[in-house]
Amino acid sequence: QLHFVESGGGLVQPGGSLRLSCAASGFILDYSAIGWFRQAPGKEREGVSCFSSTDGSTYYPDSVKGRFTMARDIPKNTVYLQMNSLKPEDTAVYYCAASLEYTCSGNGFSDVYGMDYWGKGTLLTVSS
């Protein structure tokens, strides 16, 4: 059974930065897709980054493009999400997820359904 443990969430002021970490129990190279997702209260879960091993590309939705950057530390089997210029609307629970077969589609809402393994999430609150 594959497991992910997210960490790094907290309270940040608007305009601030934060880095989330996701430690995987297995080898992240084994995954065909791995990414970060978020769910705000009363809203649908959506993807904010998705890396596909098939083409080596990382997809970001327009809402976070240029502000969020996903990185993989393969020796540590850890994935990071660097978040800059944070906005109140970024407030959500952030999840790390992966699949052994899926390929990121570029649509963050569709990618949610392609993931097979999920962490329990870490809460980010952006507020002054």
mmCIF file of N, CA and C in Angstrom:
data_model
loop_
_atom_site.group_PDB
_atom_site.id
_atom_site.type_symbol
_atom_site.label_atom_id
_atom_site.label_comp_id
_atom_site.label_asym_id
_atom_site.label_seq_id
_atom_site.Cartn_x
_atom_site.Cartn_y
_atom_site.Cartn_z
ATOM 1 N N GLN A 1 0.841 -1.187 0.000
ATOM 2 C CA GLN A 1 0.000 0.000 0.000
ATOM 3 C C GLN A 1 0.885 1.249 0.000
ATOM 4 N N LEU A 2 0.614 2.141 -0.916
ATOM 5 C CA LEU A 2 1.394 3.364 -1.018
ATOM 6 C C LEU A 2 0.803 4.428 -0.114
ATOM 7 N N HIS A 3 1.669 5.204 0.508
ATOM 8 C CA HIS A 3 1.221 6.253 1.417
ATOM 9 C C HIS A 3 1.934 7.558 1.097
ATOM 10 N N PHE A 4 1.207 8.664 1.357
ATOM 11 C CA PHE A 4 1.794 9.983 1.247
ATOM 12 C C PHE A 4 1.518 10.734 2.535
ATOM 13 N N VAL A 5 2.482 11.514 2.970
ATOM 14 C CA VAL A 5 2.298 12.352 4.153
ATOM 15 C C VAL A 5 2.671 13.775 3.784
ATOM 16 N N GLU A 6 1.672 14.660 3.811
ATOM 17 C CA GLU A 6 1.908 16.057 3.500
ATOM 18 C C GLU A 6 2.260 16.819 4.780
ATOM 19 N N SER A 7 3.028 17.881 4.612
ATOM 20 C CA SER A 7 3.374 18.754 5.730
ATOM 21 C C SER A 7 3.690 20.141 5.199
ATOM 22 N N GLY A 8 3.757 21.096 6.118
ATOM 23 C CA GLY A 8 4.155 22.444 5.737
ATOM 24 C C GLY A 8 3.032 23.463 5.687
ATOM 25 N N GLY A 9 1.804 23.020 5.881
ATOM 26 C CA GLY A 9 0.699 23.969 5.863
ATOM 27 C C GLY A 9 0.732 24.897 7.068
ATOM 28 N N GLY A 10 -0.076 25.944 7.005
ATOM 29 C CA GLY A 10 -0.132 26.886 8.114
ATOM 30 C C GLY A 10 -0.850 28.152 7.726
ATOM 31 N N LEU A 11 -0.649 29.187 8.525
ATOM 32 C CA LEU A 11 -1.263 30.494 8.289
ATOM 33 C C LEU A 11 -0.233 31.425 7.656
ATOM 34 N N VAL A 12 -0.602 32.019 6.541
ATOM 35 C CA VAL A 12 0.295 32.920 5.815
ATOM 36 C C VAL A 12 -0.468 34.186 5.447
ATOM 37 N N GLN A 13 0.209 35.302 5.478
ATOM 38 C CA GLN A 13 -0.424 36.550 5.070
ATOM 39 C C GLN A 13 -0.494 36.642 3.546
ATOM 40 N N PRO A 14 -1.467 37.338 3.016
ATOM 41 C CA PRO A 14 -1.523 37.541 1.566
ATOM 42 C C PRO A 14 -0.210 38.117 1.041
ATOM 43 N N GLY A 15 0.228 37.576 -0.080
ATOM 44 C CA GLY A 15 1.498 37.985 -0.651
ATOM 45 C C GLY A 15 2.675 37.172 -0.169
ATOM 46 N N GLY A 16 2.462 36.341 0.827
ATOM 47 C CA GLY A 16 3.531 35.540 1.386
ATOM 48 C C GLY A 16 3.805 34.275 0.602
ATOM 49 N N SER A 17 4.762 33.503 1.102
ATOM 50 C CA SER A 17 5.185 32.267 0.444
ATOM 51 C C SER A 17 5.197 31.118 1.446
ATOM 52 N N LEU A 18 5.078 29.920 0.900
ATOM 53 C CA LEU A 18 5.121 28.723 1.737
ATOM 54 C C LEU A 18 5.500 27.551 0.859
ATOM 55 N N ARG A 19 6.164 26.565 1.441
ATOM 56 C CA ARG A 19 6.483 25.357 0.697
ATOM 57 C C ARG A 19 5.874 24.154 1.401
ATOM 58 N N LEU A 20 5.121 23.395 0.647
ATOM 59 C CA LEU A 20 4.540 22.150 1.143
ATOM 60 C C LEU A 20 5.431 20.981 0.748
ATOM 61 N N SER A 21 5.446 19.960 1.591
ATOM 62 C CA SER A 21 6.212 18.749 1.309
ATOM 63 C C SER A 21 5.292 17.542 1.317
ATOM 64 N N CYS A 22 5.647 16.556 0.519
ATOM 65 C CA CYS A 22 4.882 15.306 0.464
ATOM 66 C C CYS A 22 5.887 14.164 0.419
ATOM 67 N N ALA A 23 5.925 13.396 1.495
ATOM 68 C CA ALA A 23 6.824 12.253 1.574
ATOM 69 C C ALA A 23 6.083 10.997 1.154
ATOM 70 N N ALA A 24 6.644 10.273 0.181
ATOM 71 C CA ALA A 24 6.017 9.055 -0.329
ATOM 72 C C ALA A 24 6.650 7.830 0.302
ATOM 73 N N SER A 25 5.829 6.805 0.500
ATOM 74 C CA SER A 25 6.339 5.575 1.103
ATOM 75 C C SER A 25 7.097 4.729 0.096
ATOM 76 N N GLY A 26 6.848 4.963 -1.194
ATOM 77 C CA GLY A 26 7.527 4.182 -2.215
ATOM 78 C C GLY A 26 8.373 5.070 -3.102
ATOM 79 N N PHE A 27 8.812 4.528 -4.207
ATOM 80 C CA PHE A 27 9.642 5.284 -5.143
ATOM 81 C C PHE A 27 8.756 6.146 -6.038
ATOM 82 N N ILE A 28 8.998 7.435 -6.015
ATOM 83 C CA ILE A 28 8.146 8.320 -6.808
ATOM 84 C C ILE A 28 8.373 8.134 -8.304
ATOM 85 N N LEU A 29 9.490 7.547 -8.678
ATOM 86 C CA LEU A 29 9.721 7.265 -10.100
ATOM 87 C C LEU A 29 8.761 6.204 -10.619
ATOM 88 N N ASP A 30 8.156 5.431 -9.710
ATOM 89 C CA ASP A 30 7.226 4.387 -10.125
ATOM 90 C C ASP A 30 5.901 4.960 -10.617
ATOM 91 N N TYR A 31 5.611 6.208 -10.273
ATOM 92 C CA TYR A 31 4.317 6.794 -10.599
ATOM 93 C C TYR A 31 4.312 7.387 -12.005
ATOM 94 N N SER A 32 3.236 7.160 -12.733
ATOM 95 C CA SER A 32 3.100 7.766 -14.051
ATOM 96 C C SER A 32 2.640 9.216 -13.921
ATOM 97 N N ALA A 33 1.969 9.522 -12.832
ATOM 98 C CA ALA A 33 1.511 10.885 -12.585
ATOM 99 C C ALA A 33 1.544 11.148 -11.089
ATOM 100 N N ILE A 34 1.973 12.336 -10.724
ATOM 101 C CA ILE A 34 1.980 12.743 -9.325
ATOM 102 C C ILE A 34 1.714 14.241 -9.271
ATOM 103 N N GLY A 35 0.945 14.670 -8.288
ATOM 104 C CA GLY A 35 0.610 16.080 -8.261
ATOM 105 C C GLY A 35 0.057 16.553 -6.935
ATOM 106 N N TRP A 36 -0.259 17.824 -6.912
ATOM 107 C CA TRP A 36 -0.866 18.475 -5.766
ATOM 108 C C TRP A 36 -2.279 18.907 -6.124
ATOM 109 N N PHE A 37 -3.153 18.744 -5.166
ATOM 110 C CA PHE A 37 -4.555 19.090 -5.346
ATOM 111 C C PHE A 37 -5.021 19.868 -4.120
ATOM 112 N N ARG A 38 -6.102 20.596 -4.264
ATOM 113 C CA ARG A 38 -6.614 21.335 -3.121
ATOM 114 C C ARG A 38 -8.136 21.322 -3.113
ATOM 115 N N GLN A 39 -8.662 21.500 -1.914
ATOM 116 C CA GLN A 39 -10.116 21.583 -1.773
ATOM 117 C C GLN A 39 -10.445 22.638 -0.728
ATOM 118 N N ALA A 40 -11.125 23.667 -1.184
ATOM 119 C CA ALA A 40 -11.591 24.726 -0.288
ATOM 120 C C ALA A 40 -12.963 24.350 0.248
ATOM 121 N N PRO A 41 -13.353 24.903 1.388
ATOM 122 C CA PRO A 41 -14.669 24.584 1.958
ATOM 123 C C PRO A 41 -15.790 24.855 0.971
ATOM 124 N N GLY A 42 -16.636 23.859 0.767
ATOM 125 C CA GLY A 42 -17.777 24.009 -0.119
ATOM 126 C C GLY A 42 -17.464 23.982 -1.589
ATOM 127 N N LYS A 43 -16.220 23.687 -1.932
ATOM 128 C CA LYS A 43 -15.827 23.670 -3.341
ATOM 129 C C LYS A 43 -15.329 22.298 -3.759
ATOM 130 N N GLU A 44 -15.301 22.102 -5.067
ATOM 131 C CA GLU A 44 -14.833 20.847 -5.638
ATOM 132 C C GLU A 44 -13.311 20.760 -5.538
ATOM 133 N N ARG A 45 -12.817 19.547 -5.347
ATOM 134 C CA ARG A 45 -11.371 19.361 -5.328
ATOM 135 C C ARG A 45 -10.810 19.613 -6.726
ATOM 136 N N GLU A 46 -9.654 20.282 -6.774
ATOM 137 C CA GLU A 46 -9.045 20.613 -8.058
ATOM 138 C C GLU A 46 -7.540 20.420 -7.998
ATOM 139 N N GLY A 47 -6.972 20.175 -9.154
ATOM 140 C CA GLY A 47 -5.533 20.030 -9.233
ATOM 141 C C GLY A 47 -4.852 21.382 -9.358
ATOM 142 N N VAL A 48 -3.717 21.541 -8.703
ATOM 143 C CA VAL A 48 -2.921 22.760 -8.841
ATOM 144 C C VAL A 48 -1.565 22.471 -9.481
ATOM 145 N N SER A 49 -1.209 21.211 -9.590
ATOM 146 C CA SER A 49 -0.017 20.820 -10.331
ATOM 147 C C SER A 49 -0.099 19.329 -10.597
ATOM 148 N N CYS A 50 0.404 18.930 -11.761
ATOM 149 C CA CYS A 50 0.372 17.510 -12.109
ATOM 150 C C CYS A 50 1.541 17.206 -13.016
ATOM 151 N N PHE A 51 2.394 16.290 -12.582
ATOM 152 C CA PHE A 51 3.571 15.887 -13.349
ATOM 153 C C PHE A 51 3.315 14.538 -13.993
ATOM 154 N N SER A 52 3.569 14.460 -15.286
ATOM 155 C CA SER A 52 3.437 13.197 -16.018
ATOM 156 C C SER A 52 4.821 12.687 -16.378
ATOM 157 N N SER A 53 5.107 11.441 -16.042
ATOM 158 C CA SER A 53 6.407 10.874 -16.385
ATOM 159 C C SER A 53 6.505 10.553 -17.867
ATOM 160 N N THR A 54 5.378 10.448 -18.559
ATOM 161 C CA THR A 54 5.401 10.091 -19.973
ATOM 162 C C THR A 54 6.080 11.150 -20.819
ATOM 163 N N ASP A 55 5.874 12.420 -20.472
ATOM 164 C CA ASP A 55 6.505 13.483 -21.244
ATOM 165 C C ASP A 55 7.340 14.432 -20.390
ATOM 166 N N GLY A 56 7.365 14.188 -19.094
ATOM 167 C CA GLY A 56 8.170 15.019 -18.209
ATOM 168 C C GLY A 56 7.619 16.407 -17.987
ATOM 169 N N SER A 57 6.360 16.603 -18.318
ATOM 170 C CA SER A 57 5.760 17.935 -18.186
ATOM 171 C C SER A 57 4.977 18.062 -16.899
ATOM 172 N N THR A 58 4.942 19.278 -16.398
ATOM 173 C CA THR A 58 4.130 19.602 -15.230
ATOM 174 C C THR A 58 3.056 20.597 -15.659
ATOM 175 N N TYR A 59 1.827 20.307 -15.321
ATOM 176 C CA TYR A 59 0.707 21.156 -15.699
ATOM 177 C C TYR A 59 0.231 21.966 -14.496
ATOM 178 N N TYR A 60 -0.072 23.221 -14.763
ATOM 179 C CA TYR A 60 -0.619 24.103 -13.738
ATOM 180 C C TYR A 60 -1.859 24.796 -14.294
ATOM 181 N N PRO A 61 -2.888 24.952 -13.496
ATOM 182 C CA PRO A 61 -4.036 25.731 -13.967
ATOM 183 C C PRO A 61 -3.686 27.221 -13.965
ATOM 184 N N ASP A 62 -4.439 27.992 -14.708
ATOM 185 C CA ASP A 62 -4.170 29.425 -14.816
ATOM 186 C C ASP A 62 -4.216 30.117 -13.456
ATOM 187 N N SER A 63 -5.013 29.587 -12.547
ATOM 188 C CA SER A 63 -5.186 30.231 -11.247
ATOM 189 C C SER A 63 -3.902 30.256 -10.413
ATOM 190 N N VAL A 64 -2.963 29.340 -10.704
ATOM 191 C CA VAL A 64 -1.722 29.290 -9.920
ATOM 192 C C VAL A 64 -0.477 29.402 -10.783
ATOM 193 N N LYS A 65 -0.646 29.402 -12.098
ATOM 194 C CA LYS A 65 0.503 29.441 -13.006
ATOM 195 C C LYS A 65 1.336 30.689 -12.755
ATOM 196 N N GLY A 66 2.648 30.491 -12.634
ATOM 197 C CA GLY A 66 3.542 31.602 -12.357
ATOM 198 C C GLY A 66 3.734 31.866 -10.876
ATOM 199 N N ARG A 67 2.875 31.276 -10.045
ATOM 200 C CA ARG A 67 2.999 31.470 -8.590
ATOM 201 C C ARG A 67 3.388 30.175 -7.876
ATOM 202 N N PHE A 68 2.908 29.040 -8.376
ATOM 203 C CA PHE A 68 3.186 27.745 -7.762
ATOM 204 C C PHE A 68 4.178 26.967 -8.621
ATOM 205 N N THR A 69 5.091 26.265 -7.959
ATOM 206 C CA THR A 69 6.058 25.431 -8.657
ATOM 207 C C THR A 69 6.187 24.097 -7.927
ATOM 208 N N MET A 70 6.041 23.034 -8.666
ATOM 209 C CA MET A 70 6.194 21.693 -8.115
ATOM 210 C C MET A 70 7.586 21.176 -8.423
ATOM 211 N N ALA A 71 8.178 20.486 -7.443
ATOM 212 C CA ALA A 71 9.502 19.914 -7.644
ATOM 213 C C ALA A 71 9.554 18.520 -7.021
ATOM 214 N N ARG A 72 10.370 17.673 -7.591
ATOM 215 C CA ARG A 72 10.541 16.312 -7.078
ATOM 216 C C ARG A 72 11.970 16.107 -6.608
ATOM 217 N N ASP A 73 12.120 15.552 -5.410
ATOM 218 C CA ASP A 73 13.430 15.128 -4.916
ATOM 219 C C ASP A 73 13.420 13.608 -4.961
ATOM 220 N N ILE A 74 13.938 13.052 -6.045
ATOM 221 C CA ILE A 74 13.827 11.612 -6.271
ATOM 222 C C ILE A 74 14.555 10.790 -5.221
ATOM 223 N N PRO A 75 15.786 11.125 -4.833
ATOM 224 C CA PRO A 75 16.455 10.321 -3.790
ATOM 225 C C PRO A 75 15.691 10.301 -2.473
ATOM 226 N N LYS A 76 14.984 11.377 -2.171
ATOM 227 C CA LYS A 76 14.235 11.451 -0.916
ATOM 228 C C LYS A 76 12.794 10.987 -1.076
ATOM 229 N N ASN A 77 12.386 10.654 -2.310
ATOM 230 C CA ASN A 77 10.991 10.266 -2.581
ATOM 231 C C ASN A 77 10.017 11.302 -2.016
ATOM 232 N N THR A 78 10.341 12.541 -2.273
ATOM 233 C CA THR A 78 9.555 13.651 -1.747
ATOM 234 C C THR A 78 9.201 14.607 -2.870
ATOM 235 N N VAL A 79 8.002 15.133 -2.791
ATOM 236 C CA VAL A 79 7.526 16.109 -3.757
ATOM 237 C C VAL A 79 7.205 17.396 -3.008
ATOM 238 N N TYR A 80 7.536 18.522 -3.617
ATOM 239 C CA TYR A 80 7.326 19.818 -2.977
ATOM 240 C C TYR A 80 6.396 20.676 -3.823
ATOM 241 N N LEU A 81 5.741 21.599 -3.155
ATOM 242 C CA LEU A 81 4.961 22.624 -3.840
ATOM 243 C C LEU A 81 5.364 23.965 -3.255
ATOM 244 N N GLN A 82 6.117 24.737 -4.037
ATOM 245 C CA GLN A 82 6.506 26.080 -3.628
ATOM 246 C C GLN A 82 5.403 27.046 -4.060
ATOM 247 N N MET A 83 4.865 27.776 -3.110
ATOM 248 C CA MET A 83 3.758 28.681 -3.388
ATOM 249 C C MET A 83 4.171 30.105 -3.044
ATOM 250 N N ASN A 84 4.100 30.987 -4.019
ATOM 251 C CA ASN A 84 4.467 32.383 -3.840
ATOM 252 C C ASN A 84 3.260 33.277 -4.133
ATOM 253 N N SER A 85 3.364 34.521 -3.710
ATOM 254 C CA SER A 85 2.306 35.515 -3.957
ATOM 255 C C SER A 85 0.943 34.956 -3.579
ATOM 256 N N LEU A 86 0.862 34.404 -2.405
ATOM 257 C CA LEU A 86 -0.364 33.735 -1.985
ATOM 258 C C LEU A 86 -1.520 34.701 -1.831
ATOM 259 N N LYS A 87 -2.711 34.194 -2.157
ATOM 260 C CA LYS A 87 -3.940 34.981 -2.104
ATOM 261 C C LYS A 87 -4.934 34.305 -1.146
ATOM 262 N N PRO A 88 -5.861 35.056 -0.607
ATOM 263 C CA PRO A 88 -6.870 34.438 0.269
ATOM 264 C C PRO A 88 -7.605 33.281 -0.404
ATOM 265 N N GLU A 89 -7.807 33.371 -1.723
ATOM 266 C CA GLU A 89 -8.511 32.300 -2.423
ATOM 267 C C GLU A 89 -7.675 31.031 -2.567
ATOM 268 N N ASP A 90 -6.416 31.072 -2.143
ATOM 269 C CA ASP A 90 -5.604 29.851 -2.119
ATOM 270 C C ASP A 90 -5.861 29.031 -0.851
ATOM 271 N N THR A 91 -6.619 29.580 0.056
ATOM 272 C CA THR A 91 -6.943 28.863 1.286
ATOM 273 C C THR A 91 -7.666 27.562 0.971
ATOM 274 N N ALA A 92 -7.123 26.449 1.464
ATOM 275 C CA ALA A 92 -7.697 25.135 1.175
ATOM 276 C C ALA A 92 -6.886 24.069 1.900
ATOM 277 N N VAL A 93 -7.402 22.857 1.889
ATOM 278 C CA VAL A 93 -6.606 21.701 2.281
ATOM 279 C C VAL A 93 -5.886 21.217 1.033
ATOM 280 N N TYR A 94 -4.586 21.047 1.139
ATOM 281 C CA TYR A 94 -3.765 20.631 0.007
ATOM 282 C C TYR A 94 -3.383 19.162 0.165
ATOM 283 N N TYR A 95 -3.579 18.422 -0.912
ATOM 284 C CA TYR A 95 -3.329 16.992 -0.929
ATOM 285 C C TYR A 95 -2.272 16.646 -1.975
ATOM 286 N N CYS A 96 -1.488 15.652 -1.657
ATOM 287 C CA CYS A 96 -0.577 15.037 -2.612
ATOM 288 C C CYS A 96 -1.240 13.751 -3.096
ATOM 289 N N ALA A 97 -1.122 13.466 -4.395
ATOM 290 C CA ALA A 97 -1.748 12.267 -4.933
ATOM 291 C C ALA A 97 -0.945 11.753 -6.120
ATOM 292 N N ALA A 98 -1.135 10.483 -6.431
ATOM 293 C CA ALA A 98 -0.384 9.886 -7.521
ATOM 294 C C ALA A 98 -1.130 8.707 -8.120
ATOM 295 N N SER A 99 -0.667 8.312 -9.289
ATOM 296 C CA SER A 99 -1.227 7.150 -9.958
ATOM 297 C C SER A 99 -0.100 6.370 -10.621
ATOM 298 N N LEU A 100 -0.279 5.067 -10.720
ATOM 299 C CA LEU A 100 0.711 4.223 -11.393
ATOM 300 C C LEU A 100 0.431 4.100 -12.880
ATOM 301 N N GLU A 101 -0.748 4.582 -13.325
ATOM 302 C CA GLU A 101 -1.130 4.377 -14.723
ATOM 303 C C GLU A 101 -1.607 5.645 -15.423
ATOM 304 N N TYR A 102 -2.077 6.612 -14.681
ATOM 305 C CA TYR A 102 -2.714 7.789 -15.265
ATOM 306 C C TYR A 102 -1.694 8.749 -15.869
ATOM 307 N N THR A 103 -2.148 9.516 -16.871
ATOM 308 C CA THR A 103 -1.355 10.596 -17.449
ATOM 309 C C THR A 103 -2.113 11.899 -17.247
ATOM 310 N N CYS A 104 -1.437 12.912 -16.731
ATOM 311 C CA CYS A 104 -2.098 14.196 -16.468
ATOM 312 C C CYS A 104 -2.752 14.721 -17.744
ATOM 313 N N SER A 105 -3.957 15.254 -17.589
ATOM 314 C CA SER A 105 -4.714 15.702 -18.751
ATOM 315 C C SER A 105 -4.545 17.188 -19.026
ATOM 316 N N GLY A 106 -4.087 17.929 -17.998
ATOM 317 C CA GLY A 106 -4.041 19.381 -18.149
ATOM 318 C C GLY A 106 -5.290 20.038 -17.601
ATOM 319 N N ASN A 107 -6.273 19.235 -17.241
ATOM 320 C CA ASN A 107 -7.489 19.732 -16.607
ATOM 321 C C ASN A 107 -7.460 19.291 -15.148
ATOM 322 N N GLY A 108 -7.310 20.260 -14.261
ATOM 323 C CA GLY A 108 -7.139 19.943 -12.847
ATOM 324 C C GLY A 108 -8.315 19.232 -12.225
ATOM 325 N N PHE A 109 -9.510 19.479 -12.721
ATOM 326 C CA PHE A 109 -10.693 18.811 -12.170
ATOM 327 C C PHE A 109 -10.751 17.359 -12.634
ATOM 328 N N SER A 110 -10.385 17.101 -13.869
ATOM 329 C CA SER A 110 -10.380 15.725 -14.381
ATOM 330 C C SER A 110 -9.285 14.901 -13.733
ATOM 331 N N ASP A 111 -8.139 15.534 -13.494
ATOM 332 C CA ASP A 111 -7.001 14.801 -12.938
ATOM 333 C C ASP A 111 -7.317 14.228 -11.559
ATOM 334 N N VAL A 112 -8.218 14.862 -10.838
ATOM 335 C CA VAL A 112 -8.603 14.340 -9.519
ATOM 336 C C VAL A 112 -9.030 12.881 -9.632
ATOM 337 N N TYR A 113 -9.796 12.568 -10.667
ATOM 338 C CA TYR A 113 -10.369 11.232 -10.815
ATOM 339 C C TYR A 113 -9.367 10.222 -11.335
ATOM 340 N N GLY A 114 -8.221 10.698 -11.814
ATOM 341 C CA GLY A 114 -7.212 9.780 -12.311
ATOM 342 C C GLY A 114 -6.251 9.292 -11.252
ATOM 343 N N MET A 115 -6.258 9.925 -10.099
ATOM 344 C CA MET A 115 -5.312 9.584 -9.045
ATOM 345 C C MET A 115 -5.821 8.425 -8.206
ATOM 346 N N ASP A 116 -4.901 7.563 -7.823
ATOM 347 C CA ASP A 116 -5.273 6.368 -7.072
ATOM 348 C C ASP A 116 -4.868 6.428 -5.604
ATOM 349 N N TYR A 117 -3.817 7.181 -5.300
ATOM 350 C CA TYR A 117 -3.280 7.208 -3.944
ATOM 351 C C TYR A 117 -3.248 8.649 -3.455
ATOM 352 N N TRP A 118 -3.760 8.849 -2.246
ATOM 353 C CA TRP A 118 -3.899 10.190 -1.695
ATOM 354 C C TRP A 118 -3.335 10.283 -0.289
ATOM 355 N N GLY A 119 -2.778 11.445 0.016
ATOM 356 C CA GLY A 119 -2.427 11.729 1.394
ATOM 357 C C GLY A 119 -3.636 12.272 2.127
ATOM 358 N N LYS A 120 -3.455 12.596 3.404
ATOM 359 C CA LYS A 120 -4.569 13.091 4.215
ATOM 360 C C LYS A 120 -4.709 14.598 4.153
ATOM 361 N N GLY A 121 -3.717 15.270 3.590
ATOM 362 C CA GLY A 121 -3.824 16.698 3.386
ATOM 363 C C GLY A 121 -3.190 17.545 4.470
ATOM 364 N N THR A 122 -2.908 18.792 4.101
ATOM 365 C CA THR A 122 -2.388 19.783 5.026
ATOM 366 C C THR A 122 -3.096 21.097 4.731
ATOM 367 N N LEU A 123 -3.484 21.825 5.777
ATOM 368 C CA LEU A 123 -4.297 23.018 5.627
ATOM 369 C C LEU A 123 -3.445 24.261 5.434
ATOM 370 N N LEU A 124 -3.780 25.020 4.402
ATOM 371 C CA LEU A 124 -3.171 26.328 4.170
ATOM 372 C C LEU A 124 -4.250 27.382 4.347
ATOM 373 N N THR A 125 -3.968 28.358 5.180
ATOM 374 C CA THR A 125 -4.862 29.491 5.367
ATOM 375 C C THR A 125 -4.120 30.765 5.008
ATOM 376 N N VAL A 126 -4.668 31.508 4.069
ATOM 377 C CA VAL A 126 -4.067 32.776 3.658
ATOM 378 C C VAL A 126 -4.982 33.891 4.150
ATOM 379 N N SER A 127 -4.505 34.613 5.138
ATOM 380 C CA SER A 127 -5.335 35.635 5.758
ATOM 381 C C SER A 127 -4.458 36.642 6.487
ATOM 382 N N SER A 128 -4.942 37.882 6.534
ATOM 383 C CA SER A 128 -4.232 38.907 7.283
ATOM 384 C C SER A 128 -4.777 39.024 8.704
#
